[in-house]
Structures are given as structure tokens and as C-alpha cells.
Tab-separated table of C-alpha atoms in Angstrom:
chain	number	residue	atom	x	y	z
A	19	UNK	CA	-42.906	248.664	237.676
A	20	UNK	CA	-39.374	247.559	236.839
A	21	UNK	CA	-36.717	250.137	236.227
A	22	UNK	CA	-35.779	250.166	232.478
A	23	UNK	CA	-32.133	250.194	233.556
A	24	UNK	CA	-32.636	246.774	235.133
A	25	UNK	CA	-33.867	245.348	231.836
A	26	UNK	CA	-30.820	246.275	229.819
A	27	UNK	CA	-28.411	243.478	228.906
A	28	UNK	CA	-25.027	243.790	230.569
A	29	UNK	CA	-22.107	244.954	228.353
A	30	UNK	CA	-20.588	241.473	228.027
A	31	UNK	CA	-23.928	240.047	226.817
A	32	UNK	CA	-24.197	242.826	224.244
A	33	UNK	CA	-20.658	242.070	223.076
A	34	UNK	CA	-21.435	238.349	222.684
A	35	UNK	CA	-24.571	239.180	220.709
A	36	UNK	CA	-22.680	241.546	218.401
A	37	UNK	CA	-19.894	239.003	217.862
A	38	UNK	CA	-22.387	236.225	217.101
A	39	UNK	CA	-24.266	238.413	214.628
A	40	UNK	CA	-21.028	239.404	212.917
A	41	UNK	CA	-19.973	235.751	212.559
A	42	UNK	CA	-23.401	234.724	211.314
A	43	UNK	CA	-23.327	237.257	208.521
A	44	UNK	CA	-20.567	235.449	206.609
A	45	UNK	CA	-19.840	232.183	208.403
A	46	UNK	CA	-21.486	228.827	207.815
A	47	UNK	CA	-23.587	227.265	210.565
A	48	UNK	CA	-22.279	224.372	212.661
A	49	UNK	CA	-24.527	221.536	213.803
A	50	UNK	CA	-23.060	218.865	216.090
A	51	UNK	CA	-24.461	215.415	216.752
A	52	UNK	CA	-23.127	214.472	220.212
A	53	UNK	CA	-23.018	210.924	221.517
A	54	UNK	CA	-21.963	209.123	224.676
A	55	UNK	CA	-19.937	206.437	222.907
A	56	UNK	CA	-19.170	204.866	219.519
A	57	UNK	CA	-22.131	203.043	217.984
A	58	UNK	CA	-24.996	205.178	219.357
A	59	UNK	CA	-25.971	206.246	215.835
A	60	UNK	CA	-24.413	209.690	215.332
A	61	UNK	CA	-23.170	209.044	211.789
A	62	UNK	CA	-26.481	207.503	210.774
A	63	UNK	CA	-28.401	210.500	212.188
A	64	UNK	CA	-26.079	212.900	210.339
A	65	UNK	CA	-26.553	211.061	207.048
A	66	UNK	CA	-30.321	210.922	207.512
A	67	UNK	CA	-30.367	214.681	207.980
A	68	UNK	CA	-28.251	215.072	204.872
A	69	UNK	CA	-30.732	212.971	202.919
A	70	UNK	CA	-33.676	215.032	204.192
A	71	UNK	CA	-31.991	218.261	203.169
A	72	UNK	CA	-31.039	216.859	199.752
A	73	UNK	CA	-34.665	215.886	199.095
A	74	UNK	CA	-35.711	219.449	199.985
A	75	UNK	CA	-33.386	220.762	197.288
A	76	UNK	CA	-30.372	221.712	199.430
A	77	UNK	CA	-26.936	221.200	197.838
A	78	UNK	CA	-25.431	218.618	200.236
A	79	UNK	CA	-22.107	216.802	199.896
A	80	UNK	CA	-20.148	214.384	202.062
A	81	UNK	CA	-16.753	215.657	203.124
A	82	UNK	CA	-15.818	212.563	205.115
A	83	UNK	CA	-17.821	209.603	206.362
A	84	UNK	CA	-16.517	206.206	207.435
A	85	UNK	CA	-19.192	203.487	207.347
A	86	UNK	CA	-17.080	200.932	209.310
A	87	UNK	CA	-18.851	198.282	207.193
A	88	UNK	CA	-22.172	198.953	208.929
A	89	UNK	CA	-24.995	198.149	206.459
A	90	UNK	CA	-27.438	200.799	207.710
A	91	UNK	CA	-24.762	203.497	207.552
A	92	UNK	CA	-23.755	202.471	204.029
A	93	UNK	CA	-27.413	202.509	202.978
A	94	UNK	CA	-27.912	206.025	204.421
A	95	UNK	CA	-24.937	207.213	202.363
A	96	UNK	CA	-26.460	206.149	199.027
A	97	UNK	CA	-27.404	209.030	196.723
A	98	UNK	CA	-25.245	211.634	198.472
A	99	UNK	CA	-22.384	213.208	196.520
A	100	UNK	CA	-19.042	212.347	198.111
A	101	UNK	CA	-16.181	214.811	197.649
A	102	UNK	CA	-13.028	212.814	196.724
A	103	UNK	CA	-10.555	212.416	199.553
A	104	UNK	CA	-6.908	213.361	199.319
A	105	UNK	CA	-4.166	210.736	199.635
A	106	UNK	CA	-1.141	211.358	201.849
A	107	UNK	CA	1.849	209.027	201.826
A	108	UNK	CA	3.416	208.664	205.291
A	109	UNK	CA	6.237	206.233	206.027
A	110	UNK	CA	5.402	204.230	202.925
A	111	UNK	CA	1.690	203.961	203.758
A	112	UNK	CA	-1.015	205.801	201.799
A	113	UNK	CA	-3.577	207.442	204.088
A	114	UNK	CA	-6.847	209.049	203.025
A	115	UNK	CA	-8.112	212.274	204.592
A	116	UNK	CA	-10.880	214.766	203.946
A	117	UNK	CA	-9.893	217.361	201.349
A	118	UNK	CA	-11.165	220.678	202.790
A	119	UNK	CA	-9.730	222.699	199.887
A	120	UNK	CA	-11.743	220.613	197.407
A	121	UNK	CA	-14.850	220.942	199.579
A	122	UNK	CA	-14.475	224.741	199.621
A	123	UNK	CA	-13.839	224.839	195.868
A	124	UNK	CA	-17.022	222.766	195.313
A	125	UNK	CA	-18.954	225.349	197.418
A	126	UNK	CA	-21.956	223.266	198.529
A	127	UNK	CA	-24.542	224.678	200.893
A	128	UNK	CA	-23.989	221.882	203.415
A	129	UNK	CA	-21.154	219.394	204.008
A	130	UNK	CA	-21.291	216.310	206.232
A	131	UNK	CA	-18.094	215.637	208.208
A	132	UNK	CA	-17.806	212.625	210.509
A	133	UNK	CA	-15.461	212.243	213.526
A	134	UNK	CA	-14.703	215.858	214.425
A	135	UNK	CA	-11.900	214.877	216.845
A	136	UNK	CA	-9.921	212.954	214.227
A	137	UNK	CA	-6.164	213.595	213.955
A	138	UNK	CA	-5.076	214.160	210.366
A	139	UNK	CA	-2.164	212.362	208.758
A	140	UNK	CA	1.230	214.101	208.999
A	141	UNK	CA	1.627	216.468	206.068
A	142	UNK	CA	-1.952	217.745	206.203
A	143	UNK	CA	-2.604	221.485	206.372
A	144	UNK	CA	-3.996	221.151	209.898
A	145	UNK	CA	-3.276	218.656	212.638
A	146	UNK	CA	-6.960	218.174	213.553
A	147	UNK	CA	-10.129	217.722	211.542
A	148	UNK	CA	-11.960	220.331	213.616
A	149	UNK	CA	-9.470	222.876	212.249
A	150	UNK	CA	-10.396	221.824	208.705
A	151	UNK	CA	-14.023	222.350	209.679
A	152	UNK	CA	-13.191	225.866	210.853
A	153	UNK	CA	-11.814	226.659	207.392
A	154	UNK	CA	-14.984	225.336	205.756
A	155	UNK	CA	-17.218	227.358	208.094
A	156	UNK	CA	-15.214	230.514	207.377
A	157	UNK	CA	-15.916	229.925	203.685
A	158	UNK	CA	-19.623	230.279	204.446
A	159	UNK	CA	-20.478	226.578	204.167
A	160	UNK	CA	-22.693	224.917	206.771
A	161	UNK	CA	-21.155	221.849	208.460
A	162	UNK	CA	-22.983	218.958	210.101
A	163	UNK	CA	-20.609	216.829	212.168
A	164	UNK	CA	-20.340	214.184	214.901
A	165	UNK	CA	-18.337	213.791	218.101
A	166	UNK	CA	-18.430	211.669	221.252
A	167	UNK	CA	-18.531	213.196	224.726
A	168	UNK	CA	-15.172	211.647	225.693
A	169	UNK	CA	-13.427	213.765	223.070
A	170	UNK	CA	-14.311	217.106	224.693
A	171	UNK	CA	-11.183	218.665	226.200
A	172	UNK	CA	-12.826	219.642	229.505
A	173	UNK	CA	-13.912	216.061	230.212
A	174	UNK	CA	-10.651	214.355	229.273
A	175	UNK	CA	-9.589	213.626	232.856
A	176	UNK	CA	-13.120	212.691	233.943
A	177	UNK	CA	-13.452	210.099	231.186
A	178	UNK	CA	-10.028	208.687	232.047
A	179	UNK	CA	-11.153	208.335	235.655
A	180	UNK	CA	-14.373	206.593	234.628
A	181	UNK	CA	-13.063	204.223	231.972
A	182	UNK	CA	-9.375	203.938	232.820
A	183	UNK	CA	-8.621	205.012	229.230
A	184	UNK	CA	-7.026	208.358	228.396
A	185	UNK	CA	-8.524	209.676	225.145
A	186	UNK	CA	-5.746	211.208	223.036
A	187	UNK	CA	-7.887	212.908	220.401
A	188	UNK	CA	-9.739	215.910	221.845
A	189	UNK	CA	-11.747	218.878	220.610
A	190	UNK	CA	-11.552	222.278	222.342
A	191	UNK	CA	-14.837	222.981	224.135
A	192	UNK	CA	-15.071	226.347	222.420
A	193	UNK	CA	-15.748	224.548	219.122
A	194	UNK	CA	-18.877	222.910	220.546
A	195	UNK	CA	-19.732	225.970	222.660
A	196	UNK	CA	-19.809	228.086	219.490
A	197	UNK	CA	-21.900	225.599	217.518
A	198	UNK	CA	-25.279	226.860	216.344
A	199	UNK	CA	-26.966	223.574	217.242
A	200	UNK	CA	-25.974	220.615	219.424
A	201	UNK	CA	-28.186	217.536	219.377
A	202	UNK	CA	-27.624	214.433	221.450
A	203	UNK	CA	-27.987	210.979	219.877
A	204	UNK	CA	-29.052	208.890	222.843
A	205	UNK	CA	-29.381	205.158	223.420
A	206	UNK	CA	-29.491	203.199	226.671
A	207	UNK	CA	-26.366	201.298	227.807
A	208	UNK	CA	-28.282	198.015	227.544
A	209	UNK	CA	-29.353	198.707	223.951
A	210	UNK	CA	-25.833	199.789	222.990
A	211	UNK	CA	-24.296	196.627	224.440
A	212	UNK	CA	-26.926	194.601	222.569
A	213	UNK	CA	-25.924	196.291	219.320
A	214	UNK	CA	-22.319	195.467	220.134
A	215	UNK	CA	-23.084	191.784	220.768
A	216	UNK	CA	-24.997	191.535	217.483
A	217	UNK	CA	-21.985	192.807	215.547
A	218	UNK	CA	-23.563	196.125	214.569
A	219	UNK	CA	-20.611	198.201	215.813
A	220	UNK	CA	-17.373	196.152	215.781
A	221	UNK	CA	-16.372	192.739	214.350
A	222	UNK	CA	-17.061	189.848	216.790
A	223	UNK	CA	-13.562	189.512	218.284
A	224	UNK	CA	-13.162	193.276	218.755
A	225	UNK	CA	-16.706	193.529	220.129
A	226	UNK	CA	-16.008	190.873	222.791
A	227	UNK	CA	-12.977	192.833	224.036
A	228	UNK	CA	-14.900	196.122	223.990
A	229	UNK	CA	-17.750	194.670	226.066
A	230	UNK	CA	-15.262	193.716	228.772
A	231	UNK	CA	-13.512	197.093	228.816
A	232	UNK	CA	-14.806	200.429	227.521
A	233	UNK	CA	-18.376	199.210	226.938
A	234	UNK	CA	-19.041	198.005	230.476
A	235	UNK	CA	-22.509	199.054	231.748
A	236	UNK	CA	-21.127	201.387	234.411
A	237	UNK	CA	-18.870	203.178	231.954
A	238	UNK	CA	-21.672	203.653	229.437
A	239	UNK	CA	-24.097	204.929	232.076
A	240	UNK	CA	-21.535	207.497	233.295
A	241	UNK	CA	-20.701	208.641	229.758
A	242	UNK	CA	-24.385	208.928	228.941
A	243	UNK	CA	-24.885	211.087	232.025
A	244	UNK	CA	-22.002	213.358	230.938
A	245	UNK	CA	-23.523	213.749	227.467
A	246	UNK	CA	-27.003	214.537	228.792
A	247	UNK	CA	-25.598	217.062	231.264
A	248	UNK	CA	-23.556	218.714	228.521
A	249	UNK	CA	-26.583	219.218	226.298
A	250	UNK	CA	-28.709	220.391	229.229
A	251	UNK	CA	-26.035	222.949	230.035
A	252	UNK	CA	-26.069	224.063	226.398
A	253	UNK	CA	-29.842	224.603	226.471
A	254	UNK	CA	-29.735	226.481	229.778
A	255	UNK	CA	-26.889	228.675	228.529
A	256	UNK	CA	-28.825	229.677	225.425
A	257	UNK	CA	-31.917	230.391	227.535
A	258	UNK	CA	-29.932	232.574	229.919
A	259	UNK	CA	-28.371	234.516	227.046
A	260	UNK	CA	-31.806	235.010	225.447
A	261	UNK	CA	-33.199	236.327	228.720
A	262	UNK	CA	-30.282	238.699	229.175
A	263	UNK	CA	-30.559	239.881	225.586
A	264	UNK	CA	-34.265	240.684	226.021
A	265	UNK	CA	-34.067	241.933	229.603
A	266	UNK	CA	-36.266	239.125	230.946
A	267	UNK	CA	-36.430	238.055	234.571
A	268	UNK	CA	-37.916	235.064	236.365
A	269	UNK	CA	-35.134	232.475	236.357
A	270	UNK	CA	-32.005	232.439	238.461
A	271	UNK	CA	-29.085	234.249	236.852
A	272	UNK	CA	-25.872	232.372	236.097
A	273	UNK	CA	-23.065	232.257	238.626
A	274	UNK	CA	-19.520	233.160	237.620
A	275	UNK	CA	-16.623	230.964	238.644
A	276	UNK	CA	-13.048	232.221	239.029
A	277	UNK	CA	-10.087	229.798	239.160
A	278	UNK	CA	-6.577	230.791	240.176
A	279	UNK	CA	-3.892	229.200	238.023
A	280	UNK	CA	-0.141	228.841	238.187
A	281	UNK	CA	2.370	227.013	235.966
A	282	UNK	CA	2.192	223.650	237.740
A	283	UNK	CA	0.720	220.480	236.197
A	284	UNK	CA	-1.758	220.307	239.083
A	285	UNK	CA	-3.214	223.627	237.992
A	286	UNK	CA	-4.761	221.978	234.944
A	287	UNK	CA	-6.730	219.730	237.289
A	288	UNK	CA	-8.119	222.772	239.122
A	289	UNK	CA	-8.973	224.391	235.791
A	290	UNK	CA	-11.005	221.410	234.621
A	291	UNK	CA	-12.799	221.166	237.959
A	292	UNK	CA	-13.665	224.868	237.764
A	293	UNK	CA	-14.951	224.446	234.202
A	294	UNK	CA	-17.285	221.660	235.267
A	295	UNK	CA	-18.467	223.754	238.187
A	296	UNK	CA	-19.176	226.717	235.895
A	297	UNK	CA	-21.218	224.517	233.570
A	298	UNK	CA	-23.097	222.981	236.491
A	299	UNK	CA	-24.028	226.509	237.617
A	300	UNK	CA	-24.718	227.545	233.998
A	301	UNK	CA	-22.155	230.299	234.488
A	302	UNK	CA	-19.033	231.799	232.974
A	303	UNK	CA	-15.531	230.646	233.802
A	304	UNK	CA	-12.726	233.154	234.429
A	305	UNK	CA	-9.115	232.027	234.800
A	306	UNK	CA	-6.759	234.323	236.711
A	307	UNK	CA	-2.974	233.997	236.775
A	308	UNK	CA	-0.008	236.065	238.065
A	309	UNK	CA	1.601	238.158	235.321
A	310	UNK	CA	5.113	237.142	236.373
A	311	UNK	CA	4.348	233.542	235.323
A	312	UNK	CA	2.874	234.234	231.879
A	313	UNK	CA	6.074	233.461	229.952
A	314	UNK	CA	6.798	230.217	231.795
A	315	UNK	CA	6.384	227.138	229.593
A	316	UNK	CA	3.996	225.451	232.012
A	317	UNK	CA	1.886	228.589	232.203
A	318	UNK	CA	1.676	228.875	228.438
A	319	UNK	CA	0.315	225.336	228.264
A	320	UNK	CA	-2.231	225.949	231.029
A	321	UNK	CA	-3.465	229.151	229.381
A	322	UNK	CA	-3.843	227.346	226.062
A	323	UNK	CA	-6.030	224.736	227.751
A	324	UNK	CA	-8.010	227.539	229.419
A	325	UNK	CA	-8.669	229.164	226.052
A	326	UNK	CA	-9.754	225.805	224.621
A	327	UNK	CA	-12.257	225.608	227.478
A	328	UNK	CA	-13.575	229.056	226.553
A	329	UNK	CA	-12.408	230.597	229.832
A	330	UNK	CA	-11.951	234.357	230.063
A	331	UNK	CA	-8.309	235.052	230.997
A	332	UNK	CA	-7.507	237.605	233.687
A	333	UNK	CA	-3.862	238.572	234.213
A	334	UNK	CA	-3.034	239.653	237.777
A	335	UNK	CA	-0.369	242.404	237.691
A	336	UNK	CA	2.458	242.653	240.222
A	337	UNK	CA	3.262	240.250	243.017
A	338	UNK	CA	0.170	240.780	245.175
A	339	UNK	CA	-2.070	237.899	244.101
A	340	UNK	CA	-4.594	238.617	246.839
A	341	UNK	CA	-5.112	242.212	245.691
A	342	UNK	CA	-5.513	241.179	242.065
A	343	UNK	CA	-8.013	238.460	242.900
A	344	UNK	CA	-9.989	240.856	245.057
A	345	UNK	CA	-10.270	243.352	242.206
A	346	UNK	CA	-11.458	240.714	239.720
A	347	UNK	CA	-14.019	239.393	242.212
A	348	UNK	CA	-15.548	242.847	242.562
A	349	UNK	CA	-15.370	243.867	238.924
A	350	UNK	CA	-16.738	240.584	237.546
A	351	UNK	CA	-19.317	239.831	240.241
A	352	UNK	CA	-17.693	236.496	241.074
A	353	UNK	CA	-19.670	234.035	243.201
A	354	UNK	CA	-17.305	231.029	243.309
A	355	UNK	CA	-13.502	230.982	243.602
A	356	UNK	CA	-11.572	227.766	242.982
A	357	UNK	CA	-8.110	227.369	244.519
A	358	UNK	CA	-5.731	224.439	244.180
A	359	UNK	CA	-4.544	223.443	247.630
A	360	UNK	CA	-0.990	222.106	247.483
A	361	UNK	CA	0.811	222.262	250.861
A	362	UNK	CA	3.853	224.509	251.068
A	363	UNK	CA	3.218	226.237	247.743
A	364	UNK	CA	4.459	229.795	248.160
A	365	UNK	CA	1.514	231.764	246.837
A	366	UNK	CA	-1.446	229.331	246.868
A	367	UNK	CA	-1.350	229.145	250.660
A	368	UNK	CA	-4.300	226.766	250.557
A	369	UNK	CA	-6.739	227.580	253.299
A	370	UNK	CA	-4.713	230.668	254.197
A	371	UNK	CA	-5.594	232.454	250.962
A	372	UNK	CA	-9.163	231.138	251.171
A	373	UNK	CA	-9.546	232.619	254.664
A	374	UNK	CA	-8.218	235.999	253.515
A	375	UNK	CA	-10.592	236.072	250.537
A	376	UNK	CA	-13.578	235.211	252.713
A	377	UNK	CA	-12.687	237.936	255.192
A	378	UNK	CA	-12.695	240.568	252.442
A	379	UNK	CA	-15.526	239.048	250.363
A	380	UNK	CA	-17.959	237.216	252.649
A	381	UNK	CA	-20.478	236.982	249.785
A	382	UNK	CA	-18.386	234.459	247.803
A	383	UNK	CA	-17.858	230.704	248.121
A	384	UNK	CA	-14.282	229.426	248.038
A	385	UNK	CA	-13.645	225.867	246.847
A	386	UNK	CA	-10.343	224.151	247.646
A	387	UNK	CA	-9.351	221.487	245.136
A	388	UNK	CA	-6.856	218.900	246.290
A	389	UNK	CA	-4.166	217.451	244.034
A	390	UNK	CA	-5.134	213.973	242.851
């Protein structure tokens, strides 16, 4: 018979449950349609869901949808109330943006918001559309939205490596991590390229260029794999949390990953690698950093990225990095430690620090990440 103590959720799980319940009591729900690339059908799927809910009697409005002159998308929009956009004049040009204040004043039950990663026009309340969505959710309104996998902050460098294109508009992973539902809109690379050739995504001239660049078969296959892995990780994470909440056993528990950061640009690379490792292991990510670096400009940027990736920050007091790391490893039951190996760096020490950690903690795995 199992000891009742073994069935109790750990304190951090209990805290997450309490925080989620507190948010759910007043906050709207967030549903995200995730795609591998433009044209897979995210906007159409979102509008179809809006139509289904409207027919069931739900008060649904459109906060922002761009049809891009696609007939099926325009048809799916028919019959849905569209909240008027706001106009912003910038450098003599009038730009239209979603009006979150008007959406909140309208107080629908559900609002449809396309292109979560969009950058608002200068002069808007928020720089990013996902921040507007946060305001709407805090007002108790449910949001259904869309985003492509290349816009997730944690995958920014991976997508650049795959496609050769650096995506400038990103969404912090915590926004998607905290979503109540994430659903992938999937289509094969061959079918997507066929849609492109038939003019269902871009005009002919633009489509021809896209097929030779971003929409190459290899790129699309890799992006599709990233999207599928991301949703699989989401499902596994929710399953693990459910099991912990109810004291269930039978599956492997998640493995925690700790990454050591400093204020160098290379540190961001190690952080993103550690995040992907944590998600591959269906585990939590902790980011440790020396306290004497916390006010450095580079460190402030790195910690902001870490927070966007939903990493738990751990400040290491004093000058003894080894001692601080050792304490965190023991207290947090760390399995994997990620170190950035840059020769001649004073405190990273590369394999030297790795060897010392393994001597003291033989139960852990240490991963050395080289600068690209």
C-alpha cells in the first residue's frame, strides 16, 4: 500500500493549482490556434468556431481579423459582429488597429483576435497585440486567437536557423503556456505548397517568391515538426500536472533543467537551448545567475527573455557560483544542468565547472553548450 505522504502534490504544484484557480475565477479563457506557417487555416478555424458558438447563443464578436482577400475566410466572417477598429495616423499614413477598449466596453462573452504576434502602430496603448489580449482577458472576456510557431520567443533562433529568416514579431512563451487550450491547425507541406500555387494564400507573384524561399518543403516540414512537438509538450505537461494534483503514479515524472546565465549575448543561446531541453523532457526550467550581475544591462535583457520563456529565476548570492549552484541543485531536485562553454571566461570555466558539479552531484547530467 502506498504511503499517503507519497500521494500528496508537491508545494509548487499546489501553488500552481491555487494560482490557476484564482485566475480562472475572474479572468477570461484563452484558446490558441497554433500553426506551422501562414496559410494552414488558423484564421478560418477560428472563425468557424466563432460561428458555431454564435449559433449556440454565445455573444461572439470579432476584435480583429484580416481576410487577406481569401474567399473562404471572408465567407466564414459573414454574420459575425465586427467591433470597429481604431485609426492611428503615423507619419502621414492612417493605420487601423484593434480597439481593445471598445471590445471591453462592448463586453461580449467571446472575442476573436487574429495574429497574436502583431506589432501595433506607434501611439497605441501597447506595443504588441498579445498585450491587448491580456487586457481583454483581465476584463473577464474569453479570447480565441491565432499564432504561428515561428513567432514563439523560445524558437526564434531555431526558426532563423531553419529558414534563414529572423522573425521580428514574437510572443512570450508564457502567453501560450498559460492558455487554457492550444489546438494545432495542421496541413502537410505538400498540401500547403499546393494551396500557395493555386493562389489561396498570396497573390501569384508573391506566391512564386514564397515557394522559393520560406515555403520550401524542408522548411515547412521542420516548422510542422516544431508545431507538433510544441502541442505534444503542452498535452504532456497538463497530464503531468493532473497526475501531481491527484497524487497519481505510473508515468515518468518530469525532469527539471537548470541553466547558468551571465550577461553575455551568448548566454541567451544557452537559455533557449535549455528551454527546448526542458520541454523535450516535459520538465521545468530554472535560470540561475550571479547576484553581482543582476544590474548589468546585458543581464537585465537576458532575465527578461528568461521570464518570457516562463523560467523560474534563481539568484546566486555572493561570488561563489559553484556553491550557489550546488544549493539550487539539491533544493530543486535538478536533473540536468546547462552551461555555456566559452573558453577563458572567468566563471563559466567550461568543463572545469562541469567536472566540479559532477564530483559533488554524480546524480545529475551536465550539458555543455558551445557558442554558435
